[in-house]
Tab-separated table of C-alpha atoms in Angstrom:
chain	number	residue	atom	x	y	z
A	69	HIS	CA	-13.405	6.440	-15.530
A	70	VAL	CA	-13.497	8.263	-12.144
A	71	THR	CA	-10.178	9.247	-10.731
A	72	ASN	CA	-10.712	11.894	-8.123
A	73	ARG	CA	-10.880	10.730	-4.460
A	74	TYR	CA	-14.151	11.683	-3.655
A	75	LEU	CA	-15.488	9.310	-6.293
A	76	LYS	CA	-17.555	12.266	-8.046
A	77	GLY	CA	-18.052	12.985	-11.654
A	78	ASN	CA	-19.797	15.664	-13.702
A	79	ASN	CA	-23.070	13.906	-13.650
A	80	PHE	CA	-22.805	11.370	-10.848
A	81	TYR	CA	-21.212	10.335	-7.461
A	82	LEU	CA	-20.473	7.229	-5.484
A	83	THR	CA	-20.997	6.968	-1.594
A	84	GLY	CA	-18.928	4.508	0.097
A	85	LEU	CA	-21.153	2.066	2.504
A	86	SER	CA	-17.975	0.748	3.845
A	87	ASP	CA	-15.559	3.438	4.929
A	88	HIS	CA	-14.297	1.467	7.796
A	89	ARG	CA	-12.808	-1.098	5.430
A	90	THR	CA	-9.112	-0.845	4.840
A	91	ARG	CA	-7.442	-0.534	1.547
A	92	THR	CA	-6.533	-4.131	1.595
A	93	MET	CA	-10.079	-5.444	2.060
A	94	LYS	CA	-11.276	-3.126	-0.565
A	95	ALA	CA	-8.669	-4.484	-2.965
A	96	LYS	CA	-10.187	-7.912	-1.998
A	97	SER	CA	-13.750	-6.792	-2.828
A	98	VAL	CA	-12.639	-5.238	-6.017
A	99	ALA	CA	-10.805	-8.561	-7.121
A	100	GLN	CA	-13.724	-10.493	-6.618
A	101	HIS	CA	-15.774	-8.764	-9.195
A	102	ASP	CA	-14.858	-8.953	-12.968
A	103	THR	CA	-16.244	-5.613	-13.958
A	104	ALA	CA	-14.696	-3.948	-11.003
A	105	ILE	CA	-11.332	-5.165	-11.291
A	106	HIS	CA	-11.055	-4.504	-15.002
A	107	ALA	CA	-12.363	-0.761	-14.317
A	108	ALA	CA	-10.004	-0.114	-11.385
A	109	SER	CA	-6.849	1.988	-11.627
A	110	PHE	CA	-4.489	2.067	-8.582
A	111	CYS	CA	-1.636	3.558	-10.481
A	112	LYS	CA	0.447	6.546	-9.467
A	113	ASN	CA	1.747	7.032	-13.124
A	114	ARG	CA	-0.961	9.377	-14.579
A	115	GLU	CA	0.287	8.732	-18.170
A	116	VAL	CA	-0.708	4.953	-18.272
A	117	ARG	CA	-4.061	6.072	-16.664
A	118	PRO	CA	-6.942	4.345	-16.476
A	119	LYS	CA	-4.347	1.321	-16.913
A	120	ASN	CA	-1.933	0.272	-14.202
A	121	CYS	CA	1.765	0.196	-15.018
A	122	GLY	CA	2.680	-2.729	-12.534
A	123	VAL	CA	5.891	-0.959	-11.537
A	124	CYS	CA	5.206	1.997	-9.308
A	125	SER	CA	5.065	1.586	-5.797
A	126	LYS	CA	1.279	1.814	-5.617
A	127	CYS	CA	0.965	-0.953	-8.160
A	128	LEU	CA	3.297	-3.238	-6.439
A	129	ARG	CA	1.665	-2.599	-2.969
A	130	THR	CA	-1.644	-3.586	-4.892
A	131	LYS	CA	-0.206	-6.570	-6.375
A	132	ALA	CA	0.951	-7.781	-2.722
A	133	MET	CA	-2.563	-7.182	-1.580
A	134	PHE	CA	-3.766	-9.378	-4.418
A	135	LEU	CA	-1.077	-11.962	-3.678
A	136	VAL	CA	-2.432	-12.125	-0.065
A	137	PHE	CA	-5.922	-13.128	-1.508
A	138	GLY	CA	-4.720	-15.382	-4.141
A	139	GLU	CA	-3.261	-14.446	-7.503
A	140	THR	CA	-2.569	-11.148	-9.117
A	141	PRO	CA	-5.333	-10.292	-11.832
A	142	ASP	CA	-4.301	-9.401	-15.304
A	143	ILE	CA	-4.898	-5.637	-14.961
A	144	PHE	CA	-1.143	-4.482	-14.997
A	145	ILE	CA	0.984	-3.511	-18.079
A	146	ASP	CA	3.850	-5.480	-16.559
A	147	GLY	CA	2.149	-8.341	-14.441
A	148	SER	CA	5.158	-9.537	-12.997
A	149	PHE	CA	5.591	-9.504	-9.377
A	150	ASP	CA	8.858	-10.536	-7.223
A	151	ALA	CA	7.975	-10.221	-3.439
A	152	SER	CA	11.534	-9.095	-2.692
A	153	PHE	CA	10.172	-5.601	-3.770
A	154	LEU	CA	8.675	-5.567	-0.234
A	155	ARG	CA	12.239	-5.213	1.053
A	156	SER	CA	12.679	-1.900	-0.523
A	157	ILE	CA	9.522	-0.207	1.284
A	158	ASP	CA	11.161	2.580	3.404
A	159	LEU	CA	9.744	1.726	6.922
A	160	ASP	CA	10.949	5.296	7.890
A	161	ASP	CA	8.181	6.863	5.616
A	162	ARG	CA	5.477	7.306	8.332
A	163	LYS	CA	2.598	6.944	5.539
A	164	GLU	CA	4.048	3.341	4.541
A	165	ILE	CA	3.870	1.861	8.040
A	166	PRO	CA	-0.261	1.741	8.288
A	167	LEU	CA	-0.264	0.118	4.859
A	168	ILE	CA	2.337	-2.409	5.592
A	169	MET	CA	0.715	-3.162	9.147
A	170	ASP	CA	-2.838	-3.643	7.452
A	171	LEU	CA	-1.464	-5.991	4.722
A	172	CYS	CA	0.424	-8.034	7.309
A	173	GLN	CA	-2.571	-8.309	9.713
A	174	ILE	CA	-4.699	-9.463	6.698
A	175	ALA	CA	-1.779	-11.952	5.314
A	176	ARG	CA	-2.195	-13.391	9.016
A	177	GLU	CA	-6.074	-13.686	9.075
A	178	GLU	CA	-5.860	-15.356	5.758
A	179	GLY	CA	-3.011	-17.695	6.576
A	180	LYS	CA	-0.473	-16.310	4.440
A	181	LEU	CA	1.907	-14.500	6.201
A	182	ASP	CA	4.086	-17.562	6.555
A	183	GLN	CA	3.894	-18.228	2.811
A	184	ILE	CA	5.388	-14.519	2.225
A	185	PRO	CA	8.795	-14.543	3.835
A	186	GLU	CA	9.242	-10.769	2.665
A	187	LEU	CA	6.307	-9.752	4.403
A	188	ARG	CA	7.184	-11.527	7.257
A	189	GLU	CA	10.245	-9.592	7.590
A	190	LEU	CA	8.568	-6.319	7.003
A	191	LEU	CA	6.568	-7.083	10.144
A	192	GLU	CA	9.412	-8.152	12.119
A	193	ASP	CA	11.150	-5.076	11.214
A	194	LEU	CA	8.087	-3.086	12.151
A	195	LYS	CA	8.417	-4.592	15.715
A	196	ARG	CA	11.963	-3.094	16.236
A	197	PRO	CA	11.553	0.299	18.042
A	198	THR	CA	14.123	2.142	16.100
A	199	THR	CA	12.243	1.571	12.683
A	200	GLN	CA	9.089	3.582	14.108
A	201	TYR	CA	11.125	6.446	15.547
A	202	SER	CA	14.245	6.860	13.280
A	203	HIS	CA	12.520	9.200	11.055
A	204	ARG	CA	11.588	11.436	13.759
A	205	LEU	CA	14.961	11.140	15.667
A	206	ALA	CA	16.815	11.944	12.437
A	207	LYS	CA	14.544	15.271	12.194
A	208	MET	CA	15.106	15.996	15.826
A	209	LYS	CA	19.082	15.601	15.514
A	210	LYS	CA	19.007	17.785	12.383
A	211	ALA	CA	17.164	20.623	14.181
A	212	LEU	CA	19.277	20.266	17.224
A	213	ARG	CA	22.483	20.503	15.104
A	214	LYS	CA	21.285	23.282	13.437
A	215	ILE	CA	20.668	25.195	16.759
A	216	LEU	CA	23.924	24.415	17.804
A	217	LEU	CA	25.771	25.738	14.786
A	218	SER	CA	23.826	28.983	14.660
Protein backbone atom coordinates (compact mmCIF):
# COMPACT_ATOMS: atom_id res chain seq x y z
CA HIS A 1 0.00 0.00 0.00
CA VAL A 2 1.43 3.35 -1.05
CA THR A 3 0.57 6.28 1.18
CA ASN A 4 3.10 8.98 0.48
CA ARG A 5 2.07 11.76 -1.84
CA TYR A 6 4.73 11.16 -4.46
CA LEU A 7 3.56 7.58 -5.07
CA LYS A 8 6.95 6.13 -4.24
CA GLY A 9 7.79 3.01 -2.30
CA ASN A 10 11.08 1.43 -1.32
CA ASN A 11 11.47 -0.46 -4.58
CA PHE A 12 9.17 1.25 -7.09
CA TYR A 13 7.51 4.52 -8.07
CA LEU A 14 4.52 5.61 -10.11
CA THR A 15 4.50 8.58 -12.40
CA GLY A 16 1.22 10.30 -13.11
CA LEU A 17 0.40 10.72 -16.76
CA SER A 18 -2.59 12.91 -16.05
CA ASP A 19 -1.37 15.56 -13.64
CA HIS A 20 -3.80 18.00 -15.25
CA ARG A 21 -6.78 15.94 -14.04
CA THR A 22 -8.63 17.14 -10.98
CA ARG A 23 -9.22 15.09 -7.84
CA THR A 24 -12.84 14.50 -8.90
CA MET A 25 -11.84 13.20 -12.33
CA LYS A 26 -9.21 10.96 -10.75
CA ALA A 27 -11.89 9.57 -8.43
CA LYS A 28 -14.00 8.72 -11.49
CA SER A 29 -11.07 6.89 -13.11
CA VAL A 30 -10.32 4.94 -9.94
CA ALA A 31 -14.00 4.02 -9.48
CA GLN A 32 -14.12 2.50 -12.96
CA HIS A 33 -11.52 -0.15 -12.12
CA ASP A 34 -12.33 -2.82 -9.57
CA THR A 35 -8.72 -3.41 -8.54
CA ALA A 36 -7.94 0.29 -8.24
CA ILE A 37 -11.03 1.14 -6.21
CA HIS A 38 -10.39 -1.61 -3.68
CA ALA A 39 -6.75 -0.54 -3.31
CA ALA A 40 -7.49 3.16 -2.87
CA SER A 41 -7.27 4.87 0.50
CA PHE A 42 -8.69 8.38 0.75
CA CYS A 43 -9.07 8.55 4.51
CA LYS A 44 -7.61 11.19 6.85
CA ASN A 45 -7.91 8.79 9.78
CA ARG A 46 -4.50 7.11 9.84
CA GLU A 47 -5.69 4.51 12.34
CA VAL A 48 -7.95 2.81 9.79
CA ARG A 49 -5.65 2.99 6.76
CA PRO A 50 -5.47 1.34 4.29
CA LYS A 51 -9.24 1.22 4.75
CA ASN A 52 -11.49 4.28 4.56
CA CYS A 53 -13.49 5.29 7.64
CA GLY A 54 -16.30 6.87 5.65
CA VAL A 55 -16.96 9.66 8.17
CA CYS A 56 -13.95 12.03 8.01
CA SER A 57 -14.23 15.10 5.80
CA LYS A 58 -12.02 13.59 3.10
CA CYS A 59 -14.05 10.36 2.95
CA LEU A 60 -17.28 12.36 2.82
CA ARG A 61 -15.99 14.55 -0.02
CA THR A 62 -14.87 11.43 -1.87
CA LYS A 63 -18.31 9.86 -1.39
CA ALA A 64 -19.81 13.05 -2.87
CA MET A 65 -17.50 12.68 -5.87
CA PHE A 66 -18.61 9.10 -6.40
CA LEU A 67 -22.25 10.18 -6.06
CA VAL A 68 -21.77 12.58 -8.97
CA PHE A 69 -20.68 9.68 -11.18
CA GLY A 70 -23.19 7.12 -10.00
CA GLU A 71 -23.11 5.33 -6.71
CA THR A 72 -20.65 5.10 -3.86
CA PRO A 73 -18.55 1.91 -4.01
CA ASP A 74 -18.44 -0.41 -1.01
CA ILE A 75 -14.98 0.64 0.19
CA PHE A 76 -15.90 2.59 3.33
CA ILE A 77 -16.22 1.21 6.86
CA ASP A 78 -19.28 3.44 7.24
CA GLY A 79 -20.88 3.33 3.81
CA SER A 80 -23.75 5.68 4.60
CA PHE A 81 -23.94 9.05 2.95
CA ASP A 82 -26.24 11.94 3.59
CA ALA A 83 -25.77 14.78 1.12
CA SER A 84 -26.73 17.24 3.86
CA PHE A 85 -23.13 16.88 5.09
CA LEU A 86 -22.24 19.21 2.21
CA ARG A 87 -23.90 22.06 4.13
CA SER A 88 -21.28 21.66 6.87
CA ILE A 89 -18.36 22.46 4.57
CA ASP A 90 -16.69 25.68 5.69
CA LEU A 91 -16.53 27.90 2.62
CA ASP A 92 -14.34 30.33 4.54
CA ASP A 93 -11.64 27.65 4.46
CA ARG A 94 -9.76 28.56 1.28
CA LYS A 95 -8.59 25.00 0.62
CA GLU A 96 -12.19 23.76 0.46
CA ILE A 97 -13.26 26.19 -2.26
CA PRO A 98 -11.35 24.68 -5.23
CA LEU A 99 -12.49 21.18 -4.25
CA ILE A 100 -16.13 22.23 -4.10
CA MET A 101 -15.91 24.29 -7.29
CA ASP A 102 -14.43 21.31 -9.11
CA LEU A 103 -17.11 19.00 -7.76
CA CYS A 104 -19.88 21.43 -8.78
CA GLN A 105 -18.41 21.89 -12.26
CA ILE A 106 -18.17 18.15 -12.88
CA ALA A 107 -21.66 17.58 -11.44
CA ARG A 108 -22.95 20.16 -13.92
CA GLU A 109 -21.08 18.46 -16.80
CA GLU A 110 -22.48 15.07 -15.74
CA GLY A 111 -26.00 16.50 -15.52
CA LYS A 112 -26.20 15.79 -11.77
CA LEU A 113 -26.03 19.25 -10.22
CA ASP A 114 -29.81 19.63 -10.09
CA GLN A 115 -30.14 16.13 -8.61
CA ILE A 116 -28.01 17.03 -5.57
CA PRO A 117 -29.68 20.16 -4.11
CA GLU A 118 -27.07 20.50 -1.34
CA LEU A 119 -24.32 20.76 -3.94
CA ARG A 120 -26.29 23.34 -5.87
CA GLU A 121 -26.73 25.36 -2.65
CA LEU A 122 -22.96 25.29 -2.09
CA LEU A 123 -22.43 26.62 -5.58
CA GLU A 124 -24.87 29.46 -4.92
CA ASP A 125 -23.07 30.23 -1.64
CA LEU A 126 -19.76 30.38 -3.50
CA LYS A 127 -21.19 32.96 -5.88
CA ARG A 128 -21.80 35.35 -2.99
CA PRO A 129 -18.77 37.66 -2.76
CA THR A 130 -18.82 37.77 1.03
CA THR A 131 -18.20 34.02 1.29
CA GLN A 132 -15.00 34.20 -0.72
CA TYR A 133 -13.54 37.06 1.25
CA SER A 134 -14.97 36.81 4.75
CA HIS A 135 -11.99 34.82 6.04
CA ARG A 136 -9.53 37.45 4.80
CA LEU A 137 -11.74 40.24 6.09
CA ALA A 138 -11.93 38.64 9.54
CA LYS A 139 -8.12 38.35 9.64
CA MET A 140 -7.72 41.96 8.58
CA LYS A 141 -10.20 43.16 11.23
CA LYS A 142 -8.33 41.17 13.89
CA ALA A 143 -5.00 42.64 12.83
CA LEU A 144 -6.44 46.16 12.76
CA ARG A 145 -8.01 45.70 16.21
CA LYS A 146 -4.65 44.51 17.53
CA ILE A 147 -2.91 47.61 16.10
CA LEU A 148 -5.55 49.98 17.50
CA LEU A 149 -5.42 48.44 20.96
CA SER A 150 -1.64 48.51 21.24
